[in-house]
Amino acid sequence: MTYTLIDEGKISKHVHIMPTDTLEWRSAEYDIDPNDRDTLMDIALTEPFLKAEDYADGIHLYDGLSDVATAKAAHLSRCALGKLRHRLSTRIKDGPCLRLRDESPINLEVLEIKRRHVGAQRKWRASLRQRTSADVEASRVQVWRMSERRLAADDLA
């Protein structure tokens, strides 16, 4: 997707390339109804333009402290402010966002697997607060392997 961005009076052209399953991931991460594609598009198209100060509240999905609902509310607020700041519009009639919104795949079975992955990562990241950096790095691959084994076992059950 290409578009023009207005930031503090400066106009620039941008190309935004995202994986086809981005909406599926945001739905899984923030527990957003997969049918609410407008909200999912708002998030996906605004995130690249969020600035460090947009995250100053310290509330995010993987902070180890916030629940998903709190992280979701904070992120939706950040994205709404980002859309206003940059005058991003994801709902223009016949706009390119509509095609992306409508053609992005969302498979409910895959979505559930991604939700479980997000849950495992959130749980793991919460445990990081009690570990040293060396312990954290040493266990990262192990955590993902365990998550995959659990998901495979769940799928076989």
CSV table of C-alpha atoms in Angstrom, one decimal:
chain,number,residue,atom,x,y,z
A,1,MET,CA,0.0,0.0,0.0
A,2,THR,CA,1.3,3.5,-0.8
A,3,TYR,CA,0.1,6.6,0.9
A,4,THR,CA,1.0,10.2,1.8
A,5,LEU,CA,1.8,11.0,5.4
A,6,ILE,CA,1.5,14.4,7.0
A,7,ASP,CA,3.6,14.8,10.1
A,8,GLU,CA,4.1,18.2,11.7
A,9,GLY,CA,3.3,19.9,8.4
A,10,LYS,CA,5.8,17.8,6.4
A,11,ILE,CA,4.4,15.6,3.6
A,12,SER,CA,6.0,12.4,2.7
A,13,LYS,CA,5.2,9.3,0.6
A,14,HIS,CA,5.3,5.9,2.2
A,15,VAL,CA,5.0,2.3,1.2
A,16,HIS,CA,3.6,-0.1,3.8
A,17,ILE,CA,4.2,-3.8,3.3
A,18,MET,CA,2.8,-6.1,5.9
A,19,PRO,CA,2.4,-9.9,6.2
A,20,THR,CA,-1.0,-11.1,5.0
A,21,ASP,CA,-1.8,-12.5,8.4
A,22,THR,CA,-1.2,-9.2,10.3
A,23,LEU,CA,-4.9,-8.8,11.0
A,24,GLU,CA,-5.1,-12.3,12.3
A,25,TRP,CA,-2.1,-11.7,14.6
A,26,ARG,CA,-3.6,-8.4,16.0
A,27,SER,CA,-6.9,-10.2,16.6
A,28,ALA,CA,-5.0,-13.0,18.5
A,29,GLU,CA,-2.8,-10.6,20.5
A,30,TYR,CA,-5.4,-8.1,21.6
A,31,ASP,CA,-8.4,-10.4,21.8
A,32,ILE,CA,-10.2,-8.3,19.1
A,33,ASP,CA,-13.2,-9.8,17.3
A,34,PRO,CA,-11.8,-11.1,14.0
A,35,ASN,CA,-14.9,-9.7,12.3
A,36,ASP,CA,-13.9,-6.2,13.5
A,37,ARG,CA,-11.6,-5.7,10.5
A,38,ASP,CA,-11.9,-1.9,10.7
A,39,THR,CA,-10.3,-1.8,14.1
A,40,LEU,CA,-7.7,-4.4,13.0
A,41,MET,CA,-6.8,-2.3,10.0
A,42,ASP,CA,-6.6,0.9,12.2
A,43,ILE,CA,-4.0,-0.9,14.3
A,44,ALA,CA,-2.0,-2.4,11.5
A,45,LEU,CA,-1.7,0.8,9.5
A,46,THR,CA,-1.0,3.1,12.4
A,47,GLU,CA,1.6,1.0,14.3
A,48,PRO,CA,4.5,1.9,12.0
A,49,PHE,CA,4.0,5.6,12.7
A,50,LEU,CA,3.7,5.4,16.5
A,51,LYS,CA,6.6,7.2,18.3
A,52,ALA,CA,8.4,6.3,21.5
A,53,GLU,CA,6.4,8.9,23.4
A,54,ASP,CA,3.2,7.1,22.4
A,55,TYR,CA,4.3,4.2,24.6
A,56,ALA,CA,5.2,6.5,27.5
A,57,ASP,CA,2.4,5.1,29.7
A,58,GLY,CA,4.4,1.9,29.9
A,59,ILE,CA,1.3,-0.2,29.3
A,60,HIS,CA,1.7,-2.8,26.5
A,61,LEU,CA,0.9,-6.4,25.7
A,62,TYR,CA,4.2,-7.8,26.9
A,63,ASP,CA,5.0,-5.6,29.9
A,64,GLY,CA,4.4,-8.5,32.3
A,65,LEU,CA,2.0,-6.5,34.4
A,66,SER,CA,-1.0,-5.5,32.2
A,67,ASP,CA,-3.9,-7.9,31.4
A,68,VAL,CA,-4.9,-8.2,27.8
A,69,ALA,CA,-7.9,-5.9,28.2
A,70,THR,CA,-5.8,-3.1,29.7
A,71,ALA,CA,-3.1,-3.5,27.0
A,72,LYS,CA,-5.8,-3.5,24.3
A,73,ALA,CA,-7.4,-0.3,25.6
A,74,ALA,CA,-4.0,1.4,25.8
A,75,HIS,CA,-3.0,0.3,22.3
A,76,LEU,CA,-6.3,1.3,20.7
A,77,SER,CA,-5.9,4.7,22.3
A,78,ARG,CA,-2.3,5.0,21.0
A,79,CYS,CA,-3.5,4.0,17.5
A,80,ALA,CA,-6.4,6.5,17.6
A,81,LEU,CA,-4.0,9.3,18.5
A,82,GLY,CA,-1.6,8.2,15.8
A,83,LYS,CA,-4.4,8.3,13.2
A,84,LEU,CA,-5.3,11.8,14.3
A,85,ARG,CA,-1.7,13.0,14.4
A,86,HIS,CA,-1.0,11.7,10.9
A,87,ARG,CA,-4.4,12.1,9.4
A,88,LEU,CA,-4.5,8.4,8.5
A,89,SER,CA,-7.8,7.3,7.2
A,90,THR,CA,-8.5,3.6,6.9
A,91,ARG,CA,-12.2,3.8,6.0
A,92,ILE,CA,-12.4,6.0,2.8
A,93,LYS,CA,-15.0,4.7,0.4
A,94,ASP,CA,-13.2,2.6,-2.3
A,95,GLY,CA,-9.9,3.2,-0.6
A,96,PRO,CA,-7.0,0.7,-0.7
A,97,CYS,CA,-7.5,-0.2,2.9
A,98,LEU,CA,-10.9,-1.8,2.1
A,99,ARG,CA,-9.3,-4.3,-0.2
A,100,LEU,CA,-6.6,-5.2,2.4
A,101,ARG,CA,-9.2,-5.4,5.1
A,102,ASP,CA,-11.5,-7.7,3.1
A,103,GLU,CA,-8.8,-9.9,1.6
A,104,SER,CA,-6.6,-10.5,4.6
A,105,PRO,CA,-7.1,-14.1,5.7
A,106,ILE,CA,-8.4,-14.9,9.1
A,107,ASN,CA,-8.8,-18.6,9.9
A,108,LEU,CA,-10.5,-19.3,13.2
A,109,GLU,CA,-8.4,-22.4,13.9
A,110,VAL,CA,-5.2,-20.6,13.1
A,111,LEU,CA,-6.4,-17.7,15.2
A,112,GLU,CA,-6.9,-19.9,18.2
A,113,ILE,CA,-3.4,-21.4,17.9
A,114,LYS,CA,-1.9,-17.8,17.6
A,115,ARG,CA,-3.9,-16.9,20.8
A,116,ARG,CA,-2.3,-19.7,22.6
A,117,HIS,CA,1.2,-18.7,21.4
A,118,VAL,CA,0.5,-15.1,22.6
A,119,GLY,CA,-0.6,-16.4,26.0
A,120,ALA,CA,2.5,-18.6,26.3
A,121,GLN,CA,4.7,-15.6,25.4
A,122,ARG,CA,3.0,-13.3,27.8
A,123,LYS,CA,3.4,-15.8,30.6
A,124,TRP,CA,7.0,-16.3,29.8
A,125,ARG,CA,7.7,-12.6,29.6
A,126,ALA,CA,6.0,-12.1,33.0
A,127,SER,CA,8.4,-14.6,34.4
A,128,LEU,CA,11.4,-12.6,33.1
A,129,ARG,CA,11.0,-10.1,35.9
A,130,GLN,CA,12.4,-12.7,38.3
A,131,ARG,CA,15.4,-13.8,36.2
A,132,THR,CA,18.8,-12.4,35.2
A,133,SER,CA,19.5,-11.5,31.6
A,134,ALA,CA,21.7,-14.6,31.1
A,135,ASP,CA,18.9,-16.8,32.4
A,136,VAL,CA,16.4,-15.1,30.1
A,137,GLU,CA,18.5,-15.6,26.9
A,138,ALA,CA,19.3,-19.2,27.8
A,139,SER,CA,15.7,-20.1,28.1
A,140,ARG,CA,14.2,-18.3,25.1
A,141,VAL,CA,14.5,-21.1,22.6
A,142,GLN,CA,13.5,-23.7,25.2
A,143,VAL,CA,10.3,-21.8,26.0
A,144,TRP,CA,9.3,-21.7,22.3
A,145,ARG,CA,10.1,-25.4,21.9
A,146,MET,CA,7.9,-26.2,24.9
A,147,SER,CA,5.1,-24.0,23.6
A,148,GLU,CA,5.2,-25.9,20.3
A,149,ARG,CA,5.2,-29.3,22.1
A,150,ARG,CA,2.2,-28.2,24.1
A,151,LEU,CA,0.3,-26.9,21.1
A,152,ALA,CA,1.1,-30.1,19.2
A,153,ALA,CA,-0.2,-32.2,22.1
A,154,ASP,CA,-3.3,-30.1,22.3
A,155,ASP,CA,-3.9,-30.5,18.6
A,156,LEU,CA,-3.6,-34.3,18.9
A,157,ALA,CA,-6.0,-34.5,21.9
